[in-house]
PDB file of C-alpha atoms in Angstrom:
ATOM      1  CA  MET A   1      -0.028  -0.150  -0.178  1.00  0.00           C
ATOM      2  CA  PRO A   2       2.119   3.331  -1.110  1.00  0.00           C
ATOM      3  CA  ASP A   3       2.117   5.459   1.103  1.00  0.00           C
ATOM      4  CA  ARG A   4       0.169   9.108   1.407  1.00  0.00           C
ATOM      5  CA  ARG A   5       0.144  11.613   2.985  1.00  0.00           C
ATOM      6  CA  PHE A   6      -2.402  14.081   4.001  1.00  0.00           C
ATOM      7  CA  SER A   7      -2.864  16.674   7.334  1.00  0.00           C
ATOM      8  CA  THR A   8      -5.574  19.173   8.727  1.00  0.00           C
ATOM      9  CA  ARG A   9      -5.290  21.506  10.856  1.00  0.00           C
ATOM     10  CA  LEU A  10      -7.635  23.442  13.177  1.00  0.00           C
ATOM     11  CA  VAL A  11      -6.492  26.670  14.637  1.00  0.00           C
ATOM     12  CA  PHE A  12      -9.719  28.302  16.325  1.00  0.00           C
ATOM     13  CA  GLY A  13      -9.187  32.027  17.404  1.00  0.00           C
ATOM     14  CA  ALA A  14      -6.786  32.615  15.218  1.00  0.00           C
ATOM     15  CA  ALA A  15      -8.167  35.040  13.112  1.00  0.00           C
ATOM     16  CA  PRO A  16      -8.560  38.030  15.011  1.00  0.00           C
ATOM     17  CA  LEU A  17      -4.886  37.231  15.217  1.00  0.00           C
ATOM     18  CA  CYS A  18      -4.013  37.270  11.845  1.00  0.00           C
ATOM     19  CA  LEU A  19      -5.788  40.556  10.855  1.00  0.00           C
ATOM     20  CA  LEU A  20      -4.269  42.385  13.043  1.00  0.00           C
ATOM     21  CA  LEU A  21      -0.363  41.552  12.229  1.00  0.00           C
ATOM     22  CA  ALA A  22      -1.542  41.447   8.717  1.00  0.00           C
ATOM     23  CA  GLY A  23      -1.603  45.226   8.739  1.00  0.00           C
ATOM     24  CA  CYS A  24       2.661  44.349  10.038  1.00  0.00           C
ATOM     25  CA  ALA A  25       3.397  41.957   7.769  1.00  0.00           C
ATOM     26  CA  ASP A  26       6.883  42.170   6.056  1.00  0.00           C
ATOM     27  CA  THR A  27       6.171  41.703   2.198  1.00  0.00           C
ATOM     28  CA  ALA A  28      10.351  41.134   2.117  1.00  0.00           C
ATOM     29  CA  ALA A  29      11.385  38.386   0.722  1.00  0.00           C
ATOM     30  CA  PRO A  30      12.703  35.565   3.006  1.00  0.00           C
ATOM     31  CA  PRO A  31      16.149  35.446   3.356  1.00  0.00           C
ATOM     32  CA  PRO A  32      17.558  32.099   2.398  1.00  0.00           C
ATOM     33  CA  PRO A  33      18.054  28.849   3.526  1.00  0.00           C
ATOM     34  CA  ALA A  34      21.263  29.093   6.341  1.00  0.00           C
ATOM     35  CA  ALA A  35      25.216  27.012   4.986  1.00  0.00           C
ATOM     36  CA  SER A  36      24.128  24.814   8.352  1.00  0.00           C
ATOM     37  CA  GLU A  37      20.149  24.088   7.213  1.00  0.00           C
ATOM     38  CA  SER A  38      20.484  20.340   5.313  1.00  0.00           C
ATOM     39  CA  SER A  39      19.654  20.206   2.266  1.00  0.00           C
ATOM     40  CA  LEU A  40      17.704  17.504   3.543  1.00  0.00           C
ATOM     41  CA  TYR A  41      14.610  19.581   4.447  1.00  0.00           C
ATOM     42  CA  ARG A  42      14.378  21.462   1.297  1.00  0.00           C
ATOM     43  CA  SER A  43      10.772  21.665  -0.001  1.00  0.00           C
ATOM     44  CA  MET A  44      10.668  19.979  -3.568  1.00  0.00           C
ATOM     45  CA  ALA A  45       6.760  21.552  -3.629  1.00  0.00           C
ATOM     46  CA  ALA A  46       8.927  24.805  -5.504  1.00  0.00           C
ATOM     47  CA  PRO A  47       9.761  24.789  -9.984  1.00  0.00           C
ATOM     48  CA  GLY A  48      12.819  24.286 -10.405  1.00  0.00           C
ATOM     49  CA  ALA A  49      14.149  22.251  -6.717  1.00  0.00           C
ATOM     50  CA  SER A  50      16.756  19.974  -7.173  1.00  0.00           C
ATOM     51  CA  LEU A  51      17.272  17.331  -4.907  1.00  0.00           C
ATOM     52  CA  ASP A  52      20.772  16.932  -2.443  1.00  0.00           C
ATOM     53  CA  ALA A  53      20.652  13.021  -3.927  1.00  0.00           C
ATOM     54  CA  ALA A  54      24.346  12.491  -1.874  1.00  0.00           C
ATOM     55  CA  ALA A  55      22.470  13.828   1.209  1.00  0.00           C
ATOM     56  CA  ALA A  56      19.941  11.234   1.068  1.00  0.00           C
ATOM     57  CA  ARG A  57      22.604   8.813   0.302  1.00  0.00           C
ATOM     58  CA  ASP A  58      23.971   9.552   2.740  1.00  0.00           C
ATOM     59  CA  MET A  59      21.357   9.602   5.711  1.00  0.00           C
ATOM     60  CA  ILE A  60      19.163   5.551   4.356  1.00  0.00           C
ATOM     61  CA  SER A  61      22.795   4.505   4.892  1.00  0.00           C
ATOM     62  CA  LEU A  62      23.440   5.220   7.911  1.00  0.00           C
ATOM     63  CA  TYR A  63      19.992   4.240   9.438  1.00  0.00           C
ATOM     64  CA  ARG A  64      21.628   1.040   7.031  1.00  0.00           C
ATOM     65  CA  ARG A  65      24.313   0.796   9.074  1.00  0.00           C
ATOM     66  CA  ASN A  66      22.815   1.720  12.280  1.00  0.00           C
ATOM     67  CA  ASN A  67      21.151  -1.547  11.382  1.00  0.00           C
ATOM     68  CA  GLY A  68      23.195  -3.613  10.937  1.00  0.00           C
ATOM     69  CA  LEU A  69      24.182  -2.921   6.756  1.00  0.00           C
ATOM     70  CA  GLY A  70      26.124  -2.165   4.310  1.00  0.00           C
ATOM     71  CA  GLY A  71      25.693   1.399   3.034  1.00  0.00           C
ATOM     72  CA  LEU A  72      24.733   2.446  -0.259  1.00  0.00           C
ATOM     73  CA  THR A  73      26.142   4.675  -3.057  1.00  0.00           C
ATOM     74  CA  LEU A  74      24.295   6.238  -5.127  1.00  0.00           C
ATOM     75  CA  ASP A  75      24.086   5.240  -9.294  1.00  0.00           C
ATOM     76  CA  PRO A  76      24.233   7.443 -13.052  1.00  0.00           C
ATOM     77  CA  GLY A  77      21.139   4.453 -14.206  1.00  0.00           C
ATOM     78  CA  LEU A  78      18.688   4.111 -10.501  1.00  0.00           C
ATOM     79  CA  MET A  79      18.735   7.923 -10.601  1.00  0.00           C
ATOM     80  CA  GLU A  80      17.303   7.792 -13.318  1.00  0.00           C
ATOM     81  CA  GLN A  81      15.242   5.629 -13.218  1.00  0.00           C
ATOM     82  CA  ALA A  82      13.982   6.956 -10.053  1.00  0.00           C
ATOM     83  CA  ARG A  83      13.611  10.163 -11.968  1.00  0.00           C
ATOM     84  CA  ALA A  84      11.657   8.565 -14.447  1.00  0.00           C
ATOM     85  CA  GLN A  85       8.958   7.385 -11.860  1.00  0.00           C
ATOM     86  CA  ALA A  86       8.352  10.273 -10.060  1.00  0.00           C
ATOM     87  CA  GLN A  87       8.135  12.229 -12.796  1.00  0.00           C
ATOM     88  CA  THR A  88       6.014   9.574 -14.393  1.00  0.00           C
ATOM     89  CA  MET A  89       3.333   9.207 -11.483  1.00  0.00           C
ATOM     90  CA  ALA A  90       4.028  12.949 -11.291  1.00  0.00           C
ATOM     91  CA  ALA A  91       2.345  13.858 -15.222  1.00  0.00           C
ATOM     92  CA  ARG A  92       0.281  11.572 -14.661  1.00  0.00           C
ATOM     93  CA  ASP A  93      -1.181  12.476 -10.918  1.00  0.00           C
ATOM     94  CA  LYS A  94      -0.838   9.016  -9.763  1.00  0.00           C
ATOM     95  CA  LEU A  95       0.954   7.001  -7.020  1.00  0.00           C
ATOM     96  CA  SER A  96       1.642   3.099  -8.427  1.00  0.00           C
ATOM     97  CA  HIS A  97       4.690   1.188  -9.217  1.00  0.00           C
ATOM     98  CA  GLU A  98       3.614  -0.115 -12.239  1.00  0.00           C
ATOM     99  CA  LEU A  99       2.719   2.960 -13.984  1.00  0.00           C
ATOM    100  CA  SER A 100       5.378   2.371 -16.735  1.00  0.00           C
ATOM    101  CA  GLY A 101       5.555  -1.380 -15.975  1.00  0.00           C
ATOM    102  CA  SER A 102       7.003  -3.202 -12.721  1.00  0.00           C
ATOM    103  CA  LEU A 103      10.370  -2.033 -11.091  1.00  0.00           C
ATOM    104  CA  THR A 104      11.765  -5.518 -12.700  1.00  0.00           C
ATOM    105  CA  ALA A 105      10.315  -4.691 -16.117  1.00  0.00           C
ATOM    106  CA  ARG A 106      11.687  -1.216 -16.348  1.00  0.00           C
ATOM    107  CA  LEU A 107      15.314  -2.357 -14.790  1.00  0.00           C
ATOM    108  CA  ASN A 108      15.890  -5.201 -17.708  1.00  0.00           C
ATOM    109  CA  GLY A 109      15.052  -2.966 -20.329  1.00  0.00           C
ATOM    110  CA  ALA A 110      17.442  -0.599 -19.148  1.00  0.00           C
ATOM    111  CA  GLY A 111      19.947  -3.574 -18.800  1.00  0.00           C
ATOM    112  CA  PHE A 112      20.627  -3.245 -15.390  1.00  0.00           C
ATOM    113  CA  GLN A 113      22.611  -5.978 -14.194  1.00  0.00           C
ATOM    114  CA  LYS A 114      21.770  -7.676 -10.468  1.00  0.00           C
ATOM    115  CA  SER A 115      19.682 -10.166  -8.781  1.00  0.00           C
ATOM    116  CA  ALA A 116      17.561  -7.942  -6.172  1.00  0.00           C
ATOM    117  CA  ALA A 117      15.773  -4.569  -6.466  1.00  0.00           C
ATOM    118  CA  VAL A 118      13.383  -2.393  -4.558  1.00  0.00           C
ATOM    119  CA  GLU A 119      11.649  -0.061  -4.439  1.00  0.00           C
ATOM    120  CA  ASN A 120       9.808   2.601  -2.514  1.00  0.00           C
ATOM    121  CA  VAL A 121       7.733   5.523  -4.308  1.00  0.00           C
ATOM    122  CA  SER A 122       5.072   8.035  -1.736  1.00  0.00           C
ATOM    123  CA  ALA A 123       3.700  11.342  -3.009  1.00  0.00           C
ATOM    124  CA  GLY A 124       2.785  14.793  -0.479  1.00  0.00           C
ATOM    125  CA  TYR A 125       5.650  15.036   1.173  1.00  0.00           C
ATOM    126  CA  ASP A 126       7.616  18.270   1.058  1.00  0.00           C
ATOM    127  CA  THR A 127      10.394  17.021   2.147  1.00  0.00           C
ATOM    128  CA  MET A 128      13.221  14.247   1.873  1.00  0.00           C
ATOM    129  CA  ALA A 129      13.363  14.310   5.829  1.00  0.00           C
ATOM    130  CA  GLU A 130       9.513  14.068   5.536  1.00  0.00           C
ATOM    131  CA  VAL A 131       8.970  10.822   2.742  1.00  0.00           C
ATOM    132  CA  PHE A 132      12.014   8.755   4.738  1.00  0.00           C
ATOM    133  CA  SER A 133      10.510   9.692   8.015  1.00  0.00           C
ATOM    134  CA  GLY A 134       7.046   7.823   6.037  1.00  0.00           C
ATOM    135  CA  TRP A 135       8.711   5.487   4.825  1.00  0.00           C
ATOM    136  CA  ARG A 136       9.918   4.586   8.043  1.00  0.00           C
ATOM    137  CA  GLN A 137       6.641   3.918  10.091  1.00  0.00           C
ATOM    138  CA  SER A 138       5.226   1.547   6.489  1.00  0.00           C
ATOM    139  CA  PRO A 139       6.067  -1.419   7.533  1.00  0.00           C
ATOM    140  CA  SER A 140       6.382  -2.345   3.737  1.00  0.00           C
ATOM    141  CA  HIS A 141       8.466   0.246   3.097  1.00  0.00           C
ATOM    142  CA  ASN A 142      10.362   0.493   5.840  1.00  0.00           C
ATOM    143  CA  ALA A 143      11.690  -3.324   5.176  1.00  0.00           C
ATOM    144  CA  ASN A 144      13.062  -2.338   1.673  1.00  0.00           C
ATOM    145  CA  LEU A 145      14.688   0.603   3.430  1.00  0.00           C
ATOM    146  CA  LEU A 146      16.063  -2.081   4.989  1.00  0.00           C
ATOM    147  CA  ALA A 147      16.376  -5.277   2.202  1.00  0.00           C
ATOM    148  CA  PRO A 148      19.657  -6.867   2.777  1.00  0.00           C
ATOM    149  CA  GLY A 149      22.612  -6.838  -0.152  1.00  0.00           C
ATOM    150  CA  MET A 150      21.094  -3.717  -1.854  1.00  0.00           C
ATOM    151  CA  LYS A 151      24.338  -1.437  -2.855  1.00  0.00           C
ATOM    152  CA  ARG A 152      23.076   1.033  -5.222  1.00  0.00           C
ATOM    153  CA  MET A 153      20.439   3.138  -5.234  1.00  0.00           C
ATOM    154  CA  GLY A 154      18.694   6.494  -6.838  1.00  0.00           C
ATOM    155  CA  VAL A 155      17.094   8.863  -5.072  1.00  0.00           C
ATOM    156  CA  ALA A 156      13.834  11.598  -7.056  1.00  0.00           C
ATOM    157  CA  ALA A 157      11.220  14.019  -7.027  1.00  0.00           C
ATOM    158  CA  ALA A 158       8.821  15.857  -9.499  1.00  0.00           C
ATOM    159  CA  TYR A 159       6.564  18.481  -8.610  1.00  0.00           C
ATOM    160  CA  ASN A 160       3.335  18.987 -10.376  1.00  0.00           C
ATOM    161  CA  PRO A 161       1.358  22.312  -8.989  1.00  0.00           C
ATOM    162  CA  LYS A 162      -1.697  21.065 -10.704  1.00  0.00           C
ATOM    163  CA  THR A 163      -1.766  17.645  -9.195  1.00  0.00           C
ATOM    164  CA  ARG A 164      -3.178  15.720  -5.971  1.00  0.00           C
ATOM    165  CA  TYR A 165       0.254  15.614  -3.812  1.00  0.00           C
ATOM    166  CA  LYS A 166       1.816  18.221  -5.737  1.00  0.00           C
ATOM    167  CA  VAL A 167       5.529  16.120  -5.346  1.00  0.00           C
ATOM    168  CA  PHE A 168       6.364  12.293  -6.255  1.00  0.00           C
ATOM    169  CA  TRP A 169       9.267  10.549  -5.126  1.00  0.00           C
ATOM    170  CA  ALA A 170      10.275   7.240  -6.535  1.00  0.00           C
ATOM    171  CA  LEU A 171      13.286   5.437  -4.804  1.00  0.00           C
ATOM    172  CA  VAL A 172      14.952   2.362  -5.953  1.00  0.00           C
ATOM    173  CA  MET A 173      17.749   0.147  -5.042  1.00  0.00           C
ATOM    174  CA  ALA A 174      19.283  -2.379  -6.286  1.00  0.00           C
ATOM    175  CA  ASN A 175      22.405  -5.660  -5.507  1.00  0.00           C
TER     176      ASN A 175
END
């Protein structure tokens, strides 16, 4: 079952305060993020947003090492597979592993040499930190994060403001 994030927040009594503060609002753009701010918290819900794949790899590899498994390296071919999957889901506004064929069929079609591969997809999370947290909390997605023997990975996010979830994610790992 795909991970989907829905968030509903109710705020009571905030309208008068918001109206009062609206007159004091500064219309200047917010400052750029501090150099020390982790790219894992960079929102992908913006045109031209760029995912820091190396930081994502480091986070996932650390999680795997903390669970007695080996780390991962970024693989250009798996990066392309993840990018294509995320973009296809965003273009079709649909969360699915099967939009362009099964993972096995897609990897075989691209000529990958592997005997095992896993894929996580998700939508509605704005940052890599959020989607990683969602994957860890989902038993099936967490099992993929901790799949033994995985050595290579590709990860991607695709943004489409005209869709329900806005940001679509794909992680592909193979041995």
